[in-house]
PDB file of C-alpha atoms in Angstrom:
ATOM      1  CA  UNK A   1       6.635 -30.005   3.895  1.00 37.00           C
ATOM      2  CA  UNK A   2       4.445 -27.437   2.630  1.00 39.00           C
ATOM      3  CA  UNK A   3       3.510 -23.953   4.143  1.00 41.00           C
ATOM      4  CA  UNK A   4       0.440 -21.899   3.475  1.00 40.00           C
ATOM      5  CA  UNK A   5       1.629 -18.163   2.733  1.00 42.00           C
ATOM      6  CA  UNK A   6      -0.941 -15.197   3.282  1.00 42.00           C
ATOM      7  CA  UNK A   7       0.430 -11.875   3.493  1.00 44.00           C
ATOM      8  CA  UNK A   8      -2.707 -10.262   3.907  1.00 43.00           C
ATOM      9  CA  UNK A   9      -3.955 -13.062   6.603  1.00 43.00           C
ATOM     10  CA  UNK A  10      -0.362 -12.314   8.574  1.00 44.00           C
ATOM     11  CA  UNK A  11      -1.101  -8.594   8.609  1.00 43.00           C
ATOM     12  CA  UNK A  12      -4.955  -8.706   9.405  1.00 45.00           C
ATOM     13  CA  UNK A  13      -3.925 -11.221  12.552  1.00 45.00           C
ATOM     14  CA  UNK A  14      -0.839  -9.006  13.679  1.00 45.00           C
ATOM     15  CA  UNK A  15      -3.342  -6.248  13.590  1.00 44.00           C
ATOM     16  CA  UNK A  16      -6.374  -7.678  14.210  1.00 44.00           C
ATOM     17  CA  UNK A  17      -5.568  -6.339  18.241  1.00 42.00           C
ATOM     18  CA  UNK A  18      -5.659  -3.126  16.818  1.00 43.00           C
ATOM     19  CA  UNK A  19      -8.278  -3.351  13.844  1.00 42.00           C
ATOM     20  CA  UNK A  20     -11.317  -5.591  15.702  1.00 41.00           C
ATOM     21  CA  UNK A  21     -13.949  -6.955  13.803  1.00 42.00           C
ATOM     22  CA  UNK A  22     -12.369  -5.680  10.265  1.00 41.00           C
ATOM     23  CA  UNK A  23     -13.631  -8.391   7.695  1.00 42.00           C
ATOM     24  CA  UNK A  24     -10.472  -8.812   4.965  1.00 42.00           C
ATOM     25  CA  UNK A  25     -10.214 -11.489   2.632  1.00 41.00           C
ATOM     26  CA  UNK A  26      -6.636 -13.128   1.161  1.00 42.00           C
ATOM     27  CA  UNK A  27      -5.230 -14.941  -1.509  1.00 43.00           C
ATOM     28  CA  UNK A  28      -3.168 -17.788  -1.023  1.00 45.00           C
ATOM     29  CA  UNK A  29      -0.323 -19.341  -2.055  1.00 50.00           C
ATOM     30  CA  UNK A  30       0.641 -22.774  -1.405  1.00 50.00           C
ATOM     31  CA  UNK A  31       4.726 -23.465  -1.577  1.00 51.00           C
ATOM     32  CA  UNK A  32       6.374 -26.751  -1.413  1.00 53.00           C
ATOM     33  CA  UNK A  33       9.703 -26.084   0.479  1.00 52.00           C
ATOM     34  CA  UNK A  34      10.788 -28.913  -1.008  1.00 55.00           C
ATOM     35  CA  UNK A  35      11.014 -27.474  -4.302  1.00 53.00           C
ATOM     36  CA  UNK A  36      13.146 -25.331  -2.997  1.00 51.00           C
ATOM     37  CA  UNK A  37      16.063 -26.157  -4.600  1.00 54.00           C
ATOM     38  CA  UNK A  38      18.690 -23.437  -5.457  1.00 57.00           C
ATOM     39  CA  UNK A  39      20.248 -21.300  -3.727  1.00 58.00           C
ATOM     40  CA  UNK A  40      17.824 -18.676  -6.225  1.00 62.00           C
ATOM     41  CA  UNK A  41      14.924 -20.079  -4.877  1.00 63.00           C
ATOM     42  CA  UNK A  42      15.798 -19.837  -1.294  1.00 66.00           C
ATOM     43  CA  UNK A  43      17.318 -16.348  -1.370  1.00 86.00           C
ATOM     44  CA  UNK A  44      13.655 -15.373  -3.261  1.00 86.00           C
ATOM     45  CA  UNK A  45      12.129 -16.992  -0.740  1.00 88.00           C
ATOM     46  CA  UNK A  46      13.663 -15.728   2.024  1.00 89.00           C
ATOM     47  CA  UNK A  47      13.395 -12.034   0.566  1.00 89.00           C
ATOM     48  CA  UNK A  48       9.666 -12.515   0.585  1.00 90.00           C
ATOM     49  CA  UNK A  49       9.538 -13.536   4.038  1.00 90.00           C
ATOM     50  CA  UNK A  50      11.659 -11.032   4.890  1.00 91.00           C
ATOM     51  CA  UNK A  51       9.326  -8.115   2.992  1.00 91.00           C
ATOM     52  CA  UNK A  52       6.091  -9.771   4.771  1.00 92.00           C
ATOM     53  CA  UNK A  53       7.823  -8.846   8.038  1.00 93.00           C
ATOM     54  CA  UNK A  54       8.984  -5.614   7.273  1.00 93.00           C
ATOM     55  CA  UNK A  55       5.334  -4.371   5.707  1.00 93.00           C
ATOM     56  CA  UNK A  56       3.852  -6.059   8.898  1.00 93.00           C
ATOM     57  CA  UNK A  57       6.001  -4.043  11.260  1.00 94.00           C
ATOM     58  CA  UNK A  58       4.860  -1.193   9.201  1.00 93.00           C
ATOM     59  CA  UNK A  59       1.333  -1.673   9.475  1.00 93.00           C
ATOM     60  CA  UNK A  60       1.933  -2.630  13.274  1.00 94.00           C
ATOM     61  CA  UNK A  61       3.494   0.972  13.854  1.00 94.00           C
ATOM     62  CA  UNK A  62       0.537   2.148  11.938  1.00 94.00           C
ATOM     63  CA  UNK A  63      -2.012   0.277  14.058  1.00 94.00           C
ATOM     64  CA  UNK A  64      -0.168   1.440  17.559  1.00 95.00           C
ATOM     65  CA  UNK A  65      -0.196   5.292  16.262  1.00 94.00           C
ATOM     66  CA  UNK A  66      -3.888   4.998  15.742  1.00 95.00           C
ATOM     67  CA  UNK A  67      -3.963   4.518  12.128  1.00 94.00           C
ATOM     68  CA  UNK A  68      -7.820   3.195  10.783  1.00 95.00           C
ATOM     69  CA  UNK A  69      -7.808  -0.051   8.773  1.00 95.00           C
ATOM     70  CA  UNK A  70      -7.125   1.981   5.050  1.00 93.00           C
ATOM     71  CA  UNK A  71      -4.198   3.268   6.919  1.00 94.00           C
ATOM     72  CA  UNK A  72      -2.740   0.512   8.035  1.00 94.00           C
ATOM     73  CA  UNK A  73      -3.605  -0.961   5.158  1.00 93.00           C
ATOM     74  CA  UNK A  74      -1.571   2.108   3.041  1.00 93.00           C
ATOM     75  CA  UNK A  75       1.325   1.810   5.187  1.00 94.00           C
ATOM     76  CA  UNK A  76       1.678  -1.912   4.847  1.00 94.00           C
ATOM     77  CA  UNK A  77       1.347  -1.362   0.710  1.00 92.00           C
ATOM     78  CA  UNK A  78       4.109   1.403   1.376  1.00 93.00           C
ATOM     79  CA  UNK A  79       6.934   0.149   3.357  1.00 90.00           C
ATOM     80  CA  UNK A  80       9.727   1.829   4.312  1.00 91.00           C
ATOM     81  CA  UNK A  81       9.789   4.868   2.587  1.00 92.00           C
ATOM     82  CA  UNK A  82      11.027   8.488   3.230  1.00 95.00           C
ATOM     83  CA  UNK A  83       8.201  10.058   4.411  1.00 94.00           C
ATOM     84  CA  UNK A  84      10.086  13.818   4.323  1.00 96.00           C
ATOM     85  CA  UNK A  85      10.283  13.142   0.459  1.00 96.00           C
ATOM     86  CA  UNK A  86       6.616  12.094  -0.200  1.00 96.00           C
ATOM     87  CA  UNK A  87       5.560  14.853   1.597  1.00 96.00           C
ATOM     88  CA  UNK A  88       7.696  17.158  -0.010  1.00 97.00           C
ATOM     89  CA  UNK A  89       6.244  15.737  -3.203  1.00 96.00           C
ATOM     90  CA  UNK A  90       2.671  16.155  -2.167  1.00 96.00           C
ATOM     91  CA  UNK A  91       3.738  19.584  -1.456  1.00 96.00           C
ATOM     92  CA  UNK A  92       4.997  20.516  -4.483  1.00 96.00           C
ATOM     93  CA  UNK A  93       2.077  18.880  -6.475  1.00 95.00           C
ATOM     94  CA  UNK A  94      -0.815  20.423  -4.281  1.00 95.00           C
ATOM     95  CA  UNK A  95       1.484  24.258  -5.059  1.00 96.00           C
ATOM     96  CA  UNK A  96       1.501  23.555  -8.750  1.00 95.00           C
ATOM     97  CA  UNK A  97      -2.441  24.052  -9.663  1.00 94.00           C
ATOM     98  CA  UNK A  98      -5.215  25.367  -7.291  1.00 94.00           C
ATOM     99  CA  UNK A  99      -6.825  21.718  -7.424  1.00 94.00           C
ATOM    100  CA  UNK A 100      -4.450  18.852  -7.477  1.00 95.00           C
ATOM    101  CA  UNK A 101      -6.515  15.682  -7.542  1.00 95.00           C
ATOM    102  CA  UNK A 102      -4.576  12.311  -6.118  1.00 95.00           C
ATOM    103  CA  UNK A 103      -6.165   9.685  -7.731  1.00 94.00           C
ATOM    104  CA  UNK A 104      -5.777   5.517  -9.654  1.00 89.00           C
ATOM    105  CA  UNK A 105      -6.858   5.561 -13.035  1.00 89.00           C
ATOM    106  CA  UNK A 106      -8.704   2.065 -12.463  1.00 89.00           C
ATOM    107  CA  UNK A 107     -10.582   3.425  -9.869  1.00 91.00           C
ATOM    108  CA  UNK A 108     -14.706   4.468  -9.960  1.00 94.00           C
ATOM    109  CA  UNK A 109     -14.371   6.239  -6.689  1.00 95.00           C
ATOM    110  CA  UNK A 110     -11.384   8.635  -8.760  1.00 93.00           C
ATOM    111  CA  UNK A 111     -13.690   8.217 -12.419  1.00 95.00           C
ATOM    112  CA  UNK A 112     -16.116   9.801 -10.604  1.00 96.00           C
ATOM    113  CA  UNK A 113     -15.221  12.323  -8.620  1.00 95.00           C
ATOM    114  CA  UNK A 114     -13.162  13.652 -11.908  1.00 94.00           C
ATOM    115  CA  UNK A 115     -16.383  13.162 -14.075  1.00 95.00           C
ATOM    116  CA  UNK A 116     -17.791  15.658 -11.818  1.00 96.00           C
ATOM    117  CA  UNK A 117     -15.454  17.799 -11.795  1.00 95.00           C
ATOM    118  CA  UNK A 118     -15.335  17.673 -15.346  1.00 94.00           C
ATOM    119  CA  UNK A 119     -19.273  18.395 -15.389  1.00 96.00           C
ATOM    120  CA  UNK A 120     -18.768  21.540 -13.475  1.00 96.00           C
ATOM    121  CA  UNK A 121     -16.288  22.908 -15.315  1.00 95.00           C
ATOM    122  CA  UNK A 122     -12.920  22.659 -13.075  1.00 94.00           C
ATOM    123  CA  UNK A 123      -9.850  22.531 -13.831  1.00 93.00           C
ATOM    124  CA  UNK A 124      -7.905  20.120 -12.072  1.00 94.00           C
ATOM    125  CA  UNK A 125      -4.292  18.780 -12.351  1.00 95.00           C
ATOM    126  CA  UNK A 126      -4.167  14.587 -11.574  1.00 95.00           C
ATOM    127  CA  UNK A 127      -1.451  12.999 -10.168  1.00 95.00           C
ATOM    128  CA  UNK A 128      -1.746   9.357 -10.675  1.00 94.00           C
ATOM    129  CA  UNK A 129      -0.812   7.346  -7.655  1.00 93.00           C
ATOM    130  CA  UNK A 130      -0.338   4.149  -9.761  1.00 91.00           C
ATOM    131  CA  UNK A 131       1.752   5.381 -12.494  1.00 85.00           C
ATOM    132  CA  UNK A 132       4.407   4.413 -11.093  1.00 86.00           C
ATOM    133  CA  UNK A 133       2.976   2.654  -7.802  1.00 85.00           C
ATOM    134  CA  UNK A 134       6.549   2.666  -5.806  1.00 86.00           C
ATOM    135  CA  UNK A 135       6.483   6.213  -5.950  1.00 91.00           C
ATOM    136  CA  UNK A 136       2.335   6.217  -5.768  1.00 93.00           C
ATOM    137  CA  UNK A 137       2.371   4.437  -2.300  1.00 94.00           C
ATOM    138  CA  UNK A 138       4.732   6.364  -0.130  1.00 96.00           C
ATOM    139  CA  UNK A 139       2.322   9.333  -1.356  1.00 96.00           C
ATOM    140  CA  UNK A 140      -0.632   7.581  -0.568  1.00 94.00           C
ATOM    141  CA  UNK A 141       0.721   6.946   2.929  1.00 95.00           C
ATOM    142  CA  UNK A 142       1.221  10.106   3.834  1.00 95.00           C
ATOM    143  CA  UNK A 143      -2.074  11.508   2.397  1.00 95.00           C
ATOM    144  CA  UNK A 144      -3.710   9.334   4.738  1.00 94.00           C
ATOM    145  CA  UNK A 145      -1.604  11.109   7.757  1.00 93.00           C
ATOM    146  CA  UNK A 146      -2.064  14.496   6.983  1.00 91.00           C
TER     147      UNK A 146
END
């Protein structure tokens, strides 16, 4: 027997009531149950099933407080999480310097918006969100809510 599993596909169509007419796109992975063999294998497996659902629930909560599609999207990425400690984080980072920029080092939306404020002169303190991303997404999360 073989299954077809999408993570992204199972979040965009528990959302989708939520999210209309939000265009996504998802890698798949095909997975022989069959080779399934060890008792490894199955617990793996049945971890990863188990995340799915608890990053869909997630993103389901996110969709039903009125969460956009990034949001949802952020909180699904995020988990569970304490969101009293990334806050407090955000807190303490944003205290720390007058301009705190939150950004991903891979991303040109984040290049650029530090190239310009490199051009004008600023001084700004970066916190990467993706260095490490377990801590990075909680952040993100909450950056989104506030």
């Amino acid at each position: 027997m073989m299954i077809r599993l999408v993570a992204v596909a199972a979040l965009a169509a528990s959302t989708q009531a939520f999210v209309p007419h939000t265009p996504f796109s998802a890698r798949t992975a095909d997975v022989s149950l069959d080779s399934l063999s060890t008792p490894e294998d199955e617990s793996a497996f049945e971890k990863f099933v188990a995340d799915v659902r608890t990053r869909t629930r997630a993103a389901q909560k996110s969709a039903s407080d009125g969460g956009n599609f990034k949001q949802v999207m952020a909180d699904f990425i995020a988990s569970e999480y304490d969101a009293d400690a990334a806050r407090s984080k955000i807190e303490e980072a944003t205290k720390s310097a007058p301009c705190v920029m939150f950004t991903w080092e891979a991303s040109p939306s984040c290049k650029q918006a530090l190239r310009a404020m490199e051009l004008v002169g600023a001084d700004v303190k970066v916190v990467r969100l993706d260095d490490p991303w377990d801590e990075g997404n909680p952040i993100r999360a909450e950056l989104g809510k506030m």
